[in-house]
N, CA, C and O atoms as a MOPAC input file, in Angstrom:
PM7 MOZYME 1SCF
protein

 N    -22.15300 1    13.08400 1    14.77300 1
 C    -21.04100 1    12.51700 1    14.03300 1
 C    -20.94900 1    11.02700 1    14.34200 1
 O    -21.03800 1    10.62400 1    15.50100 1
 N    -20.77300 1    10.22300 1    13.32000 1
 C    -20.70000 1     8.76700 1    13.49000 1
 C    -19.37500 1     8.37900 1    14.15100 1
 O    -18.35800 1     9.04200 1    13.94700 1
 N    -19.39200 1     7.30100 1    14.94200 1
 C    -18.13800 1     6.84200 1    15.54800 1
 C    -17.20400 1     6.30800 1    14.47000 1
 O    -17.65900 1     5.90600 1    13.40000 1
 N    -15.90100 1     6.30100 1    14.74400 1
 C    -14.95500 1     5.79800 1    13.73500 1
 C    -15.14500 1     4.31200 1    13.48300 1
 O    -15.56800 1     3.57100 1    14.37000 1
 N    -14.83200 1     3.88600 1    12.27700 1
 C    -14.88100 1     2.47800 1    11.92700 1
 C    -13.71600 1     1.77200 1    12.58800 1
 O    -12.59800 1     2.28500 1    12.59400 1
 N    -13.96900 1     0.59700 1    13.14600 1
 C    -12.89500 1    -0.17900 1    13.76000 1
 C    -12.87300 1    -1.58200 1    13.19200 1
 O    -13.90900 1    -2.12600 1    12.80900 1
 N    -11.68600 1    -2.16400 1    13.14000 1
 C    -11.49600 1    -3.54300 1    12.71500 1
 C    -10.73300 1    -4.22900 1    13.82800 1
 O     -9.59400 1    -3.86100 1    14.11400 1
 N    -11.33800 1    -5.21700 1    14.46000 1
 C    -10.71700 1    -5.90900 1    15.59000 1
 C    -10.20800 1    -4.92800 1    16.63800 1
 O     -9.13000 1    -5.12000 1    17.19900 1
 N    -10.97800 1    -3.87900 1    16.90300 1
 C    -10.62700 1    -2.90900 1    17.92400 1
 C     -9.63600 1    -1.84600 1    17.48500 1
 O     -9.26200 1    -0.99200 1    18.29000 1
 N     -9.20000 1    -1.87300 1    16.23400 1
 C     -8.24100 1    -0.89500 1    15.71200 1
 C     -8.94900 1    -0.00400 1    14.70500 1
 O     -9.72700 1    -0.48100 1    13.87800 1
 N     -8.67500 1     1.28600 1    14.78000 1
 C     -9.32100 1     2.21700 1    13.85400 1
 C     -9.01700 1     1.84900 1    12.41000 1
 O     -7.88900 1     1.48500 1    12.07500 1
 N    -10.03500 1     1.94900 1    11.55500 1
 C     -9.85500 1     1.69900 1    10.13100 1
 C     -8.88100 1     2.72600 1     9.56800 1
 O     -8.81500 1     3.85800 1    10.04600 1
 N     -8.13500 1     2.32900 1     8.56200 1
 C     -7.10100 1     3.18200 1     7.98400 1
 C     -6.12800 1     3.64400 1     9.05800 1
 O     -5.98200 1     4.83700 1     9.32200 1
 N     -5.47600 1     2.67700 1     9.66100 1
 C     -4.48400 1     2.96600 1    10.68300 1
 C     -3.39700 1     3.87000 1    10.11700 1
 O     -3.17100 1     3.88100 1     8.90700 1
 N     -2.72800 1     4.62300 1    10.97000 1
 C     -1.67400 1     5.51700 1    10.48000 1
 C     -0.59800 1     4.78900 1     9.66600 1
 O     -0.11800 1     5.32100 1     8.66500 1
 N     -0.22100 1     3.58600 1    10.08500 1
 C      0.81200 1     2.86700 1     9.33600 1
 C      0.33200 1     2.50200 1     7.93800 1
 O      1.08300 1     2.63700 1     6.97200 1
 N     -0.90900 1     2.04200 1     7.82000 1
 C     -1.43700 1     1.69600 1     6.49800 1
 C     -1.59500 1     2.93400 1     5.63500 1
 O     -1.35100 1     2.88700 1     4.42900 1
 N     -1.99600 1     4.02500 1     6.23200 1
 C     -2.15200 1     5.26100 1     5.47100 1
 C     -0.81200 1     5.73000 1     4.92600 1
 O     -0.73800 1     6.16600 1     3.77800 1
 N      0.24600 1     5.64900 1     5.72300 1
 C      1.57600 1     6.06300 1     5.27100 1
 C      2.07000 1     5.17100 1     4.14100 1
 O      2.62100 1     5.66300 1     3.15700 1
 N      1.87500 1     3.86400 1     4.27600 1
 C      2.28500 1     2.93300 1     3.22600 1
 C      1.51600 1     3.23500 1     1.94300 1
 O      2.09300 1     3.29600 1     0.85800 1
 N      0.21600 1     3.42100 1     2.08500 1
 C     -0.64800 1     3.69000 1     0.95000 1
 C     -0.21500 1     4.94400 1     0.20000 1
 O     -0.21900 1     4.96400 1    -1.03100 1
 N      0.15500 1     5.97400 1     0.92300 1
 C      0.59100 1     7.21200 1     0.28100 1
 C      1.88400 1     6.99900 1    -0.50600 1
 O      2.01100 1     7.47700 1    -1.63300 1
 N      2.83500 1     6.28900 1     0.08200 1
 C      4.11500 1     6.05700 1    -0.59900 1
 C      3.92600 1     5.23200 1    -1.86200 1
 O      4.50300 1     5.54200 1    -2.90400 1
 N      3.11800 1     4.18400 1    -1.77000 1
 C      2.88500 1     3.31800 1    -2.92400 1
 C      2.03900 1     4.04300 1    -3.96800 1
 O      2.30200 1     3.93000 1    -5.16500 1
 N      1.03900 1     4.78000 1    -3.52700 1
 C      0.17900 1     5.51100 1    -4.45500 1
 C      0.93600 1     6.54900 1    -5.26400 1
 O      0.65000 1     6.75600 1    -6.44400 1
 N      1.90700 1     7.20500 1    -4.62600 1
 C      2.71900 1     8.18600 1    -5.35800 1
 C      3.39500 1     7.54300 1    -6.55800 1
 O      3.43800 1     8.13300 1    -7.63700 1
 N      3.92000 1     6.34100 1    -6.37700 1
 C      4.57600 1     5.63400 1    -7.47600 1
 C      3.54200 1     5.06700 1    -8.45600 1
 O      3.75000 1     5.08400 1    -9.66900 1
 N      2.43200 1     4.56900 1    -7.91500 1
 C      1.39200 1     3.96800 1    -8.74700 1
 C      0.73900 1     4.93700 1    -9.70500 1
 O      0.30800 1     4.55200 1   -10.79200 1
 N      0.66400 1     6.18900 1    -9.30700 1
 C      0.08100 1     7.19700 1   -10.19000 1
 C      1.13800 1     7.89200 1   -11.03200 1
 O      0.81800 1     8.75400 1   -11.85000 1
 N      2.40400 1     7.51700 1   -10.83200 1
 C      3.49900 1     8.11200 1   -11.58700 1
 C      4.08700 1     7.12700 1   -12.56800 1
 O      3.44000 1     6.73800 1   -13.54100 1
 N      5.31200 1     6.72700 1   -12.31000 1
 C      6.07000 1     5.87900 1   -13.23800 1
 C      5.47200 1     4.48700 1   -13.42700 1
 O      5.78300 1     3.81700 1   -14.41200 1
 N      4.62800 1     4.04300 1   -12.51200 1
 C      4.06500 1     2.69000 1   -12.60400 1
 C      2.56800 1     2.69300 1   -12.89600 1
 O      1.87400 1     1.72000 1   -12.60500 1
 N      2.08200 1     3.76700 1   -13.46100 1
 C      0.65700 1     3.87000 1   -13.77300 1
 C      0.19700 1     2.78700 1   -14.74300 1
 O     -0.98000 1     2.42600 1   -14.75400 1
 N      1.11300 1     2.26700 1   -15.55500 1
 C      0.74300 1     1.24500 1   -16.53600 1
 C      0.38900 1    -0.09600 1   -15.89200 1
 O     -0.29100 1    -0.90800 1   -16.51900 1
 N      0.82700 1    -0.34500 1   -14.67400 1
 C      0.53500 1    -1.62900 1   -14.01900 1
 C     -0.28000 1    -1.47000 1   -12.73800 1
 O     -0.80500 1    -2.45300 1   -12.21600 1
 N     -0.39100 1    -0.26200 1   -12.23400 1
 C     -1.09500 1    -0.01200 1   -10.97000 1
 C     -2.58600 1    -0.20700 1   -11.14000 1
 O     -3.19700 1     0.37000 1   -12.04000 1
 N     -3.17900 1    -1.02700 1   -10.26800 1
 C     -4.62300 1    -1.25600 1   -10.31100 1
 C     -5.32000 1    -0.50100 1    -9.20100 1
 O     -5.98300 1     0.50900 1    -9.43900 1
 N     -5.16700 1    -0.99700 1    -7.98800 1
 C     -5.77800 1    -0.36700 1    -6.82100 1
 C     -5.04200 1    -0.85000 1    -5.58700 1
 O     -4.12200 1    -1.66400 1    -5.67600 1
 N     -5.45000 1    -0.34700 1    -4.44400 1
 C     -4.89800 1    -0.82000 1    -3.18100 1
 C     -5.98100 1    -0.74800 1    -2.12100 1
 O     -6.92500 1     0.03400 1    -2.23400 1
 N     -5.83800 1    -1.56300 1    -1.10000 1
 C     -6.80700 1    -1.60300 1    -0.00100 1
 C     -6.05700 1    -1.42300 1     1.30800 1
 O     -5.20400 1    -2.23900 1     1.65900 1
 N     -6.37000 1    -0.36600 1     2.02100 1
 C     -5.73800 1    -0.11200 1     3.31600 1
 C     -6.28500 1    -1.05400 1     4.37700 1
 O     -7.44300 1    -1.46800 1     4.32700 1
 N     -5.42200 1    -1.38600 1     5.34600 1
 C     -5.79800 1    -2.22300 1     6.48900 1
 C     -6.39300 1    -3.55200 1     6.04400 1
 O     -7.46600 1    -3.95000 1     6.49700 1
 N     -5.69600 1    -4.21700 1     5.16700 1
 C     -6.13500 1    -5.51300 1     4.63800 1
 C     -5.00000 1    -6.51900 1     4.75500 1
 O     -4.31600 1    -6.77500 1     3.76300 1
 N     -4.77200 1    -7.10900 1     5.94600 1
 C     -5.41400 1    -6.87800 1     7.24800 1
 C     -4.92700 1    -5.59100 1     7.90800 1
 O     -4.14600 1    -4.83900 1     7.32600 1
 N     -5.39300 1    -5.35000 1     9.11600 1
 C     -5.10300 1    -4.11500 1     9.83500 1
 C     -3.60600 1    -3.80800 1     9.81700 1
 O     -2.78200 1    -4.66300 1    10.14200 1
 N     -3.26500 1    -2.56900 1     9.43100 1
 C     -1.88500 1    -2.11300 1     9.40200 1
 C     -1.12500 1    -2.46600 1     8.13900 1
 O      0.05400 1    -2.13600 1     8.01300 1
 N     -1.77400 1    -3.12200 1     7.21500 1
 C     -1.12200 1    -3.52400 1     5.96700 1
 C     -1.90900 1    -2.98800 1     4.77700 1
 O     -3.05200 1    -2.55100 1     4.91200 1
 N     -1.27600 1    -3.03200 1     3.62100 1
 C     -1.91600 1    -2.55800 1     2.39500 1
 C     -1.82800 1    -3.65400 1     1.34300 1
 O     -0.75000 1    -4.19500 1     1.09700 1
 N     -2.94100 1    -3.97900 1     0.72900 1
 C     -2.96100 1    -4.91700 1    -0.40100 1
 C     -2.84300 1    -4.09100 1    -1.67500 1
 O     -3.64500 1    -3.19000 1    -1.91500 1
 N     -1.85500 1    -4.39800 1    -2.47600 1
 C     -1.60200 1    -3.68200 1    -3.72000 1
 C     -1.96100 1    -4.59100 1    -4.88300 1
 O     -1.44200 1    -5.70300 1    -4.97900 1
 N     -2.82900 1    -4.14400 1    -5.75400 1
 C     -3.23800 1    -4.93000 1    -6.92300 1
 C     -2.64400 1    -4.30800 1    -8.18600 1
 O     -2.82300 1    -3.12200 1    -8.46200 1
 N     -1.93700 1    -5.13900 1    -8.94000 1
 C     -1.25400 1    -4.67900 1   -10.15300 1
 C     -1.53000 1    -5.66000 1   -11.28900 1
 O     -2.00400 1    -6.77300 1   -11.06200 1
 N     -1.23200 1    -5.23600 1   -12.50000 1
 C     -1.44900 1    -6.10800 1   -13.65700 1
 C     -0.21100 1    -6.90300 1   -14.02000 1
 O     -0.28800 1    -7.83000 1   -14.82700 1
 N      0.93700 1    -6.55500 1   -13.43400 1
 C      2.18700 1    -7.26400 1   -13.71500 1
 C      2.94900 1    -7.41100 1   -12.40000 1
 O      3.36200 1    -6.41800 1   -11.80200 1
 N      3.13200 1    -8.64800 1   -11.95500 1
 C      3.73300 1    -8.90900 1   -10.65500 1
 C      5.16100 1    -8.37200 1   -10.54700 1
 O      5.52500 1    -7.78300 1    -9.52900 1
 N      5.96300 1    -8.56800 1   -11.57900 1
 C      7.34300 1    -8.07700 1   -11.55800 1
 C      7.41800 1    -6.56500 1   -11.43700 1
 O      8.17300 1    -6.03700 1   -10.62100 1
 N      6.63100 1    -5.87000 1   -12.25400 1
 C      6.60300 1    -4.40100 1   -12.18000 1
 C      5.98100 1    -3.93300 1   -10.87800 1
 O      6.32500 1    -2.86300 1   -10.37600 1
 N      5.06100 1    -4.72900 1   -10.32100 1
 C      4.48100 1    -4.38900 1    -9.02800 1
 C      5.52700 1    -4.41700 1    -7.92100 1
 O      5.54600 1    -3.55700 1    -7.04000 1
 N      6.39000 1    -5.41600 1    -7.98400 1
 C      7.49500 1    -5.47300 1    -7.01600 1
 C      8.42700 1    -4.27800 1    -7.19700 1
 O      8.91100 1    -3.70500 1    -6.22100 1
 N      8.67400 1    -3.91000 1    -8.44700 1
 C      9.50300 1    -2.73800 1    -8.71900 1
 C      8.84400 1    -1.47200 1    -8.16600 1
 O      9.52400 1    -0.59000 1    -7.64300 1
 N      7.51900 1    -1.38800 1    -8.28500 1
 C      6.77700 1    -0.25400 1    -7.75700 1
 C      7.02100 1    -0.12700 1    -6.25500 1
 O      7.29800 1     0.96500 1    -5.75800 1
 N      6.91800 1    -1.24200 1    -5.53300 1
 C      7.12200 1    -1.21800 1    -4.08400 1
 C      8.55800 1    -0.82900 1    -3.74700 1
 O      8.79200 1    -0.06900 1    -2.80800 1
 N      9.51400 1    -1.34600 1    -4.50700 1
 C     10.91700 1    -0.97800 1    -4.28200 1
 C     11.12300 1     0.51800 1    -4.50700 1
 O     11.83200 1     1.17500 1    -3.74500 1
 N     10.50000 1     1.05000 1    -5.55600 1
 C     10.62100 1     2.48200 1    -5.84200 1
 C     10.00000 1     3.31600 1    -4.72300 1
 O     10.53600 1     4.35800 1    -4.34800 1
 N      8.87300 1     2.85500 1    -4.19600 1
 C      8.23000 1     3.56700 1    -3.08200 1
 C      9.12300 1     3.53900 1    -1.84800 1
 O      9.24000 1     4.54100 1    -1.14400 1
 N      9.75200 1     2.39400 1    -1.58400 1
 C     10.64600 1     2.27700 1    -0.43000 1
 C     11.86500 1     3.18800 1    -0.58900 1
 O     12.32700 1     3.78900 1     0.38100 1
 N     12.37400 1     3.28500 1    -1.80300 1
 C     13.53700 1     4.13600 1    -2.06000 1
 C     13.15800 1     5.61300 1    -1.92700 1
 O     13.91500 1     6.40700 1    -1.36800 1
 N     11.99400 1     5.97200 1    -2.44000 1
 C     11.54300 1     7.36100 1    -2.40000 1
 C     11.17200 1     7.80200 1    -0.98700 1
 O     11.31700 1     8.97400 1    -0.63800 1
 N     10.70000 1     6.87300 1    -0.18900 1
 C     10.23300 1     7.20900 1     1.16000 1
 C     10.55300 1     6.05800 1     2.10700 1
 O      9.65500 1     5.30300 1     2.47900 1
 N     11.81900 1     5.90800 1     2.50500 1
 C     12.24500 1     4.76300 1     3.32700 1
 C     11.43500 1     4.64100 1     4.61500 1
 O     11.05000 1     5.63900 1     5.22500 1
 N     11.18900 1     3.40800 1     5.00900 1
 C     10.48700 1     3.14800 1     6.25700 1
 C      8.98300 1     3.05800 1     6.14400 1
 O      8.32000 1     2.64100 1     7.09300 1
 N      8.43200 1     3.43700 1     5.01400 1
 C      6.97000 1     3.40300 1     4.88500 1
 C      6.43900 1     2.10100 1     4.29900 1
 O      5.27800 1     1.77000 1     4.53700 1
 N      7.20800 1     1.37400 1     3.57000 1
 C      6.66400 1     0.24700 1     2.80900 1
 C      7.07500 1    -1.09900 1     3.39000 1
 O      7.53000 1    -1.96900 1     2.64700 1
 N      6.93000 1    -1.28600 1     4.65400 1
 C      7.30200 1    -2.55000 1     5.28000 1
 C      6.16800 1    -3.56500 1     5.30800 1
 O      6.41400 1    -4.76600 1     5.41800 1
 N      4.95300 1    -3.10600 1     5.21100 1
 C      3.81600 1    -4.01400 1     5.34600 1
 C      2.89600 1    -3.88900 1     4.14300 1
 O      1.95000 1    -3.10100 1     4.15400 1
 N      3.17000 1    -4.65300 1     3.12800 1
 C      2.33700 1    -4.61000 1     1.93100 1
 C      2.14200 1    -6.02900 1     1.42300 1
 O      2.96100 1    -6.91100 1     1.68000 1
 N      1.07700 1    -6.23300 1     0.71900 1
 C      0.78700 1    -7.46700 1     0.01500 1
 C      0.61600 1    -7.07900 1    -1.43500 1
 O      0.16400 1    -5.97500 1    -1.73900 1
 N      0.96600 1    -7.96100 1    -2.31100 1
 C      0.80300 1    -7.63700 1    -3.72600 1
 C      0.00400 1    -8.75600 1    -4.39900 1
 O      0.26500 1    -9.93800 1    -4.17500 1
 N     -0.95700 1    -8.37300 1    -5.21300 1
 C     -1.77000 1    -9.36900 1    -5.92000 1
 C     -1.88100 1    -8.95300 1    -7.37800 1
 O     -1.74200 1    -7.77800 1    -7.71600 1
 N     -2.13500 1    -9.93300 1    -8.23600 1
 C     -2.32300 1    -9.62900 1    -9.66000 1
 C     -3.70700 1   -10.04600 1   -10.08600 1
 O     -4.07100 1    -9.87700 1   -11.25000 1

């Protein structure tokens, strides 16, 4: 079995990034599917980069994720 991937000594897909990714992805594949592009976990470590086609709706997506699952969406970046 291959050793786990690490970034600066931290395991890739850290638990915090995975939790954020799940909360945002739930919204991105639901009510915000029209603007959701993709996301990258641990970019940088412990954060999630969210790519959307509309910045305003992308911010709404993150707010909806925070409301649906409080405490998970503290570390995100958004790009268009």
